[in-house]
PDB file of C-alpha atoms in Angstrom:
ATOM      1  CA  ASN A 115      28.506  -7.804   1.991  1.00 44.00           C
ATOM      2  CA  LEU A 116      29.853 -11.196   3.709  1.00 53.00           C
ATOM      3  CA  LYS A 117      32.983 -10.419   1.806  1.00 64.00           C
ATOM      4  CA  SER A 118      34.194  -7.128   2.732  1.00 71.00           C
ATOM      5  CA  ILE A 119      37.088  -6.794   5.189  1.00 76.00           C
ATOM      6  CA  ILE A 120      36.954  -4.186   8.276  1.00 79.00           C
ATOM      7  CA  TYR A 121      39.811  -3.275   9.924  1.00 83.00           C
ATOM      8  CA  LEU A 122      39.315  -2.819  13.958  1.00 85.00           C
ATOM      9  CA  LEU A 123      41.066  -1.940  16.965  1.00 87.00           C
ATOM     10  CA  PRO A 124      41.417  -4.170  19.837  1.00 87.00           C
ATOM     11  CA  GLU A 125      38.723  -2.163  21.750  1.00 89.00           C
ATOM     12  CA  GLU A 126      36.356  -2.058  19.010  1.00 86.00           C
ATOM     13  CA  ASP A 127      33.384  -4.040  19.039  1.00 84.00           C
ATOM     14  CA  ASP A 128      32.699  -6.142  15.588  1.00 80.00           C
ATOM     15  CA  PRO A 129      29.839  -4.264  13.553  1.00 75.00           C
ATOM     16  CA  TYR A 130      26.213  -5.031  14.385  1.00 70.00           C
ATOM     17  CA  ARG A 131      24.697  -6.329  11.120  1.00 64.00           C
ATOM     18  CA  THR A 132      21.229  -6.146  10.822  1.00 62.00           C
ATOM     19  CA  CYS A 133      20.642  -9.070   7.784  1.00 60.00           C
ATOM     20  CA  LYS A 134      22.825 -11.776   6.060  1.00 61.00           C
ATOM     21  CA  ASN A 135      22.804 -10.090   2.632  1.00 62.00           C
ATOM     22  CA  LYS A 136      20.865  -7.588   0.532  1.00 59.00           C
ATOM     23  CA  ASN A 137      19.027 -10.349  -0.853  1.00 62.00           C
ATOM     24  CA  TYR A 138      17.195 -11.478   2.580  1.00 63.00           C
ATOM     25  CA  ILE A 139      15.531  -8.018   2.937  1.00 64.00           C
ATOM     26  CA  SER A 140      11.876  -8.473   2.965  1.00 73.00           C
ATOM     27  CA  ARG A 141       9.883  -5.922   0.766  1.00 79.00           C
ATOM     28  CA  LEU A 142       6.495  -4.352   1.289  1.00 84.00           C
ATOM     29  CA  MET A 143       4.495  -3.554  -1.272  1.00 87.00           C
ATOM     30  CA  PHE A 144       1.215  -1.018  -0.556  1.00 86.00           C
ATOM     31  CA  LEU A 145      -1.995  -0.416  -2.552  1.00 86.00           C
ATOM     32  CA  CYS A 146      -2.516   3.386  -2.576  1.00 83.00           C
ATOM     33  CA  VAL A 147      -5.860   4.787  -3.124  1.00 86.00           C
ATOM     34  CA  CYS A 148      -6.359   8.433  -3.826  1.00 82.00           C
ATOM     35  CA  ALA A 149      -8.880  10.532  -5.660  1.00 84.00           C
ATOM     36  CA  ARG A 150      -9.225  14.547  -6.607  1.00 83.00           C
ATOM     37  CA  PRO A 151     -10.166  16.467  -3.604  1.00 85.00           C
ATOM     38  CA  ARG A 152     -13.533  18.275  -3.670  1.00 85.00           C
ATOM     39  CA  PHE A 153     -14.199  21.419  -2.398  1.00 87.00           C
ATOM     40  CA  ARG A 154     -17.575  23.188  -1.203  1.00 85.00           C
ATOM     41  CA  ASP A 155     -17.621  27.283  -1.177  1.00 88.00           C
ATOM     42  CA  GLY A 156     -13.524  26.992  -1.027  1.00 87.00           C
ATOM     43  CA  GLU A 157     -13.776  24.924   1.728  1.00 88.00           C
ATOM     44  CA  CYS A 158     -12.213  21.262   1.125  1.00 86.00           C
ATOM     45  CA  ILE A 159     -14.985  18.789   1.796  1.00 84.00           C
ATOM     46  CA  PHE A 160     -12.599  15.909   0.976  1.00 84.00           C
ATOM     47  CA  TYR A 161      -8.947  15.450   0.862  1.00 82.00           C
ATOM     48  CA  GLY A 162      -9.062  12.345  -1.723  1.00 82.00           C
ATOM     49  CA  ARG A 163      -6.775  10.305   0.255  1.00 83.00           C
ATOM     50  CA  ILE A 164      -8.529   6.819   0.602  1.00 88.00           C
ATOM     51  CA  GLY A 165      -6.404   4.577   1.964  1.00 86.00           C
ATOM     52  CA  CYS A 166      -3.170   2.933   1.468  1.00 86.00           C
ATOM     53  CA  PHE A 167      -3.202  -0.451   1.895  1.00 90.00           C
ATOM     54  CA  PRO A 168      -0.228  -2.839   2.715  1.00 90.00           C
ATOM     55  CA  LEU A 169       0.148  -6.029   0.996  1.00 91.00           C
ATOM     56  CA  VAL A 170       0.609  -8.240   3.671  1.00 90.00           C
ATOM     57  CA  THR A 171      -1.267 -11.612   5.351  1.00 89.00           C
ATOM     58  CA  TYR A 172      -1.805 -12.830   8.822  1.00 87.00           C
ATOM     59  CA  GLU A 173      -0.900 -15.854   9.909  1.00 87.00           C
ATOM     60  CA  THR A 174       0.234 -17.438  13.593  1.00 86.00           C
ATOM     61  CA  ALA A 175       4.040 -17.310  14.683  1.00 83.00           C
ATOM     62  CA  GLN A 176       5.442 -20.729  14.828  1.00 83.00           C
ATOM     63  CA  ARG A 177       8.089 -19.657  17.084  1.00 82.00           C
ATOM     64  CA  SER A 178       9.061 -16.693  19.724  1.00 82.00           C
ATOM     65  CA  ASN A 179      11.430 -13.737  18.694  1.00 75.00           C
ATOM     66  CA  ALA A 180      13.053 -11.904  21.295  1.00 76.00           C
ATOM     67  CA  VAL A 181      14.672  -9.064  18.976  1.00 68.00           C
ATOM     68  CA  THR A 182      10.816  -8.438  18.553  1.00 68.00           C
ATOM     69  CA  GLY A 183       9.056  -9.062  21.425  1.00 72.00           C
ATOM     70  CA  ARG A 184       7.164 -11.431  19.770  1.00 76.00           C
ATOM     71  CA  VAL A 185       5.433 -14.629  21.968  1.00 83.00           C
ATOM     72  CA  ARG A 186       4.485 -17.690  19.732  1.00 85.00           C
ATOM     73  CA  GLY A 187       0.751 -18.168  19.221  1.00 82.00           C
ATOM     74  CA  ASP A 188       0.950 -14.205  18.381  1.00 83.00           C
ATOM     75  CA  MET A 189      -0.124 -13.419  15.072  1.00 84.00           C
ATOM     76  CA  ALA A 190       2.620 -11.917  12.822  1.00 82.00           C
ATOM     77  CA  MET A 191       2.159 -10.083   9.468  1.00 84.00           C
ATOM     78  CA  LYS A 192       3.947 -10.998   6.606  1.00 87.00           C
ATOM     79  CA  PRO A 193       4.380  -9.968   3.062  1.00 88.00           C
ATOM     80  CA  ILE A 194       2.656 -11.297   0.425  1.00 88.00           C
ATOM     81  CA  THR A 195       5.695 -11.838  -1.917  1.00 84.00           C
ATOM     82  CA  SER A 196       4.025 -12.887  -5.456  1.00 86.00           C
ATOM     83  CA  ILE A 197       0.922 -10.611  -6.308  1.00 88.00           C
ATOM     84  CA  THR A 198      -1.142 -12.229  -8.730  1.00 90.00           C
ATOM     85  CA  ARG A 199      -4.464 -10.967 -10.413  1.00 91.00           C
ATOM     86  CA  ASP A 200      -6.376 -13.146  -7.602  1.00 93.00           C
ATOM     87  CA  VAL A 201      -4.814 -10.932  -4.445  1.00 92.00           C
ATOM     88  CA  ILE A 202      -5.565  -7.531  -5.864  1.00 92.00           C
ATOM     89  CA  ARG A 203      -9.094  -8.623  -6.476  1.00 93.00           C
ATOM     90  CA  GLU A 204      -9.426  -9.498  -3.018  1.00 93.00           C
ATOM     91  CA  PHE A 205      -7.640  -6.517  -2.134  1.00 92.00           C
ATOM     92  CA  MET A 206      -9.899  -4.052  -3.965  1.00 93.00           C
ATOM     93  CA  ILE A 207     -12.991  -6.116  -2.786  1.00 94.00           C
ATOM     94  CA  ASN A 208     -12.274  -6.623   0.590  1.00 94.00           C
ATOM     95  CA  GLN A 209     -10.602  -2.928   1.432  1.00 93.00           C
ATOM     96  CA  VAL A 210     -10.638  -0.433  -1.654  1.00 93.00           C
ATOM     97  CA  LEU A 211     -13.971  -0.381  -2.111  1.00 93.00           C
ATOM     98  CA  PRO A 212     -15.361  -0.473   1.114  1.00 94.00           C
ATOM     99  CA  ALA A 213     -12.530   2.506   2.025  1.00 92.00           C
ATOM    100  CA  ILE A 214     -14.101   4.189  -1.170  1.00 92.00           C
ATOM    101  CA  ARG A 215     -17.774   3.645  -0.075  1.00 91.00           C
ATOM    102  CA  ALA A 216     -17.007   5.015   3.488  1.00 91.00           C
ATOM    103  CA  LYS A 217     -14.906   8.202   2.474  1.00 89.00           C
ATOM    104  CA  TRP A 218     -16.450   8.969  -0.907  1.00 88.00           C
ATOM    105  CA  PRO A 219     -18.614  12.614  -0.518  1.00 85.00           C
ATOM    106  CA  ARG A 220     -22.705  11.557  -0.398  1.00 82.00           C
ATOM    107  CA  GLU A 221     -23.987  14.097  -3.182  1.00 81.00           C
ATOM    108  CA  VAL A 222     -21.857  12.693  -5.896  1.00 79.00           C
ATOM    109  CA  VAL A 223     -21.934   9.398  -4.967  1.00 79.00           C
ATOM    110  CA  GLY A 224     -24.555   8.329  -8.264  1.00 80.00           C
ATOM    111  CA  ASN A 225     -21.436   9.597 -10.159  1.00 88.00           C
ATOM    112  CA  PRO A 226     -19.472   6.913 -11.885  1.00 91.00           C
ATOM    113  CA  ILE A 227     -16.645   6.519 -10.103  1.00 90.00           C
ATOM    114  CA  PHE A 228     -12.876   5.573 -12.134  1.00 90.00           C
ATOM    115  CA  ILE A 229     -10.901   3.508 -10.403  1.00 89.00           C
ATOM    116  CA  GLN A 230      -7.498   3.876 -12.332  1.00 85.00           C
ATOM    117  CA  GLN A 231      -4.693   1.036 -12.748  1.00 84.00           C
ATOM    118  CA  ASP A 232      -1.583   0.610 -15.002  1.00 79.00           C
ATOM    119  CA  ASN A 233      -1.572  -2.290 -17.565  1.00 78.00           C
ATOM    120  CA  ALA A 234       1.046  -4.588 -15.195  1.00 80.00           C
ATOM    121  CA  PRO A 235      -0.174  -8.419 -15.482  1.00 81.00           C
ATOM    122  CA  SER A 236      -1.565  -8.786 -11.648  1.00 83.00           C
ATOM    123  CA  HIS A 237      -4.185  -5.718 -12.227  1.00 86.00           C
ATOM    124  CA  LEU A 238      -7.817  -6.727 -12.624  1.00 88.00           C
ATOM    125  CA  LYS A 239      -8.857  -7.296 -16.354  1.00 90.00           C
ATOM    126  CA  LEU A 240     -11.556  -4.065 -16.792  1.00 89.00           C
ATOM    127  CA  ASP A 241     -14.535  -6.516 -16.972  1.00 89.00           C
ATOM    128  CA  ASP A 242     -13.925  -8.493 -14.432  1.00 90.00           C
ATOM    129  CA  PRO A 243     -17.011 -10.434 -12.981  1.00 92.00           C
ATOM    130  CA  LEU A 244     -16.644 -10.842  -9.748  1.00 94.00           C
ATOM    131  CA  PHE A 245     -15.630  -6.771  -9.126  1.00 93.00           C
ATOM    132  CA  CYS A 246     -18.213  -5.559 -11.099  1.00 92.00           C
ATOM    133  CA  GLU A 247     -20.740  -6.885  -9.120  1.00 92.00           C
ATOM    134  CA  HIS A 248     -19.467  -5.683  -6.095  1.00 93.00           C
ATOM    135  CA  ALA A 249     -18.744  -2.254  -7.221  1.00 91.00           C
ATOM    136  CA  LYS A 250     -22.305  -1.762  -8.047  1.00 90.00           C
ATOM    137  CA  ARG A 251     -23.330  -2.226  -4.898  1.00 87.00           C
ATOM    138  CA  ASP A 252     -25.683   0.415  -2.537  1.00 85.00           C
ATOM    139  CA  GLY A 253     -25.730   2.680  -5.109  1.00 85.00           C
ATOM    140  CA  PHE A 254     -22.006   3.257  -6.186  1.00 89.00           C
ATOM    141  CA  ASP A 255     -20.986   3.281 -10.069  1.00 90.00           C
ATOM    142  CA  ILE A 256     -17.678   1.852  -9.561  1.00 91.00           C
ATOM    143  CA  ARG A 257     -15.356   1.269 -13.082  1.00 92.00           C
ATOM    144  CA  LEU A 258     -12.026   0.345 -13.759  1.00 91.00           C
ATOM    145  CA  ILE A 259      -9.939   1.781 -16.440  1.00 89.00           C
ATOM    146  CA  SER A 260      -6.278   1.759 -17.320  1.00 85.00           C
ATOM    147  CA  GLN A 261      -3.782   3.818 -18.015  1.00 79.00           C
ATOM    148  CA  PRO A 262      -2.604   4.398 -21.559  1.00 74.00           C
ATOM    149  CA  PRO A 263       0.694   2.583 -22.244  1.00 71.00           C
ATOM    150  CA  ASN A 264       4.118   4.091 -21.870  1.00 67.00           C
ATOM    151  CA  SER A 265       2.530   7.172 -21.520  1.00 62.00           C
ATOM    152  CA  PRO A 266       4.198   9.298 -18.635  1.00 60.00           C
ATOM    153  CA  ASP A 267       1.822  12.251 -19.066  1.00 56.00           C
ATOM    154  CA  PHE A 268      -1.219  10.305 -17.733  1.00 52.00           C
ATOM    155  CA  ASN A 269       0.129   8.545 -14.938  1.00 56.00           C
ATOM    156  CA  ILE A 270      -1.899  10.733 -11.964  1.00 56.00           C
ATOM    157  CA  LEU A 271      -0.258   8.512  -8.912  1.00 57.00           C
ATOM    158  CA  ASP A 272       2.965   9.935  -9.651  1.00 59.00           C
ATOM    159  CA  LEU A 273       2.217  13.006 -10.381  1.00 57.00           C
ATOM    160  CA  GLY A 274      -0.475  13.716  -7.847  1.00 57.00           C
ATOM    161  CA  PHE A 275      -0.312  11.283  -5.080  1.00 56.00           C
ATOM    162  CA  PHE A 276       3.711  10.089  -4.602  1.00 57.00           C
ATOM    163  CA  SER A 277       4.654  13.849  -5.097  1.00 57.00           C
ATOM    164  CA  SER A 278       2.722  15.406  -2.643  1.00 57.00           C
ATOM    165  CA  ASN A 279       4.223  13.008   0.047  1.00 55.00           C
ATOM    166  CA  SER A 280       7.720  13.478  -1.297  1.00 55.00           C
ATOM    167  CA  SER A 281       8.558  15.957   0.995  1.00 55.00           C
ATOM    168  CA  ASN A 282       7.671  14.065   4.167  1.00 60.00           C
ATOM    169  CA  SER A 283       9.361  11.100   5.546  1.00 63.00           C
ATOM    170  CA  ILE A 284       9.256   7.983   7.459  1.00 64.00           C
ATOM    171  CA  PRO A 285      10.018  10.430  10.969  1.00 63.00           C
ATOM    172  CA  ARG A 286      11.522   7.229  12.261  1.00 65.00           C
ATOM    173  CA  ALA A 287      13.712   4.580  11.519  1.00 70.00           C
ATOM    174  CA  CYS A 288      11.820   0.959  11.372  1.00 74.00           C
ATOM    175  CA  LYS A 289      13.587  -2.520  11.783  1.00 73.00           C
ATOM    176  CA  THR A 290      10.586  -4.477  11.251  1.00 76.00           C
ATOM    177  CA  ILE A 291       7.261  -4.299   8.596  1.00 79.00           C
ATOM    178  CA  GLN A 292       5.552  -4.120  11.910  1.00 81.00           C
ATOM    179  CA  ASP A 293       7.027  -0.807  12.554  1.00 80.00           C
ATOM    180  CA  LEU A 294       7.070   0.449   9.222  1.00 81.00           C
ATOM    181  CA  VAL A 295       2.865  -0.210   7.886  1.00 84.00           C
ATOM    182  CA  PRO A 296       1.816   2.519  10.804  1.00 83.00           C
ATOM    183  CA  ALA A 297       5.097   4.779   9.510  1.00 81.00           C
ATOM    184  CA  VAL A 298       4.085   4.541   6.113  1.00 80.00           C
ATOM    185  CA  GLN A 299       0.366   5.088   6.818  1.00 79.00           C
ATOM    186  CA  GLN A 300       0.854   7.878   9.238  1.00 78.00           C
ATOM    187  CA  VAL A 301       3.512  10.198   6.634  1.00 76.00           C
ATOM    188  CA  VAL A 302       0.253   9.362   4.070  1.00 71.00           C
ATOM    189  CA  PHE A 303      -2.415  10.509   6.354  1.00 68.00           C
ATOM    190  CA  THR A 304      -0.951  13.762   7.369  1.00 62.00           C
ATOM    191  CA  HIS A 305      -3.946  15.983   5.697  1.00 50.00           C
ATOM    192  CA  ASP A 306      -6.804  13.946   7.105  1.00 46.00           C
TER     193      ASP A 306
END
């Protein structure tokens, strides 16, 4: 808070401020994809962790930054501030579907795969034509379903995915988004 009064002794340095205000803290959203683990003869053949995708874009840096060590012209990671249906569609088609195809157990490829999403306005409609076209490729049958509204009992992400990661924590303090993304992904994929 900029209006707080701090009393210092003559030999003390001024406290270091990391940001001007809490409104300047950048926020970052992740799109996490998980499935039920698969077992064969008591051995886990598929952990169910498909991916954790940061909703970011990469832009060319307009100026250098001495704090982060970034040089002008380097690729800079920028969080997407407005998550729209088009952003979700792009991430689902370009990142989620290829990750499912790469990690899904081959013996159950022909069975339907349901991607469950909540009823957020930015999420895809169940019959989105572009998503449905990409979801049927390579012999996969991937479909979208929505959670029932106002029913916390069916929220598989809260019950299964995030509660299993609650014991894990990010091992180090992250000062930039470039540090935060690999730290979160390391925590999410500790069992793979």
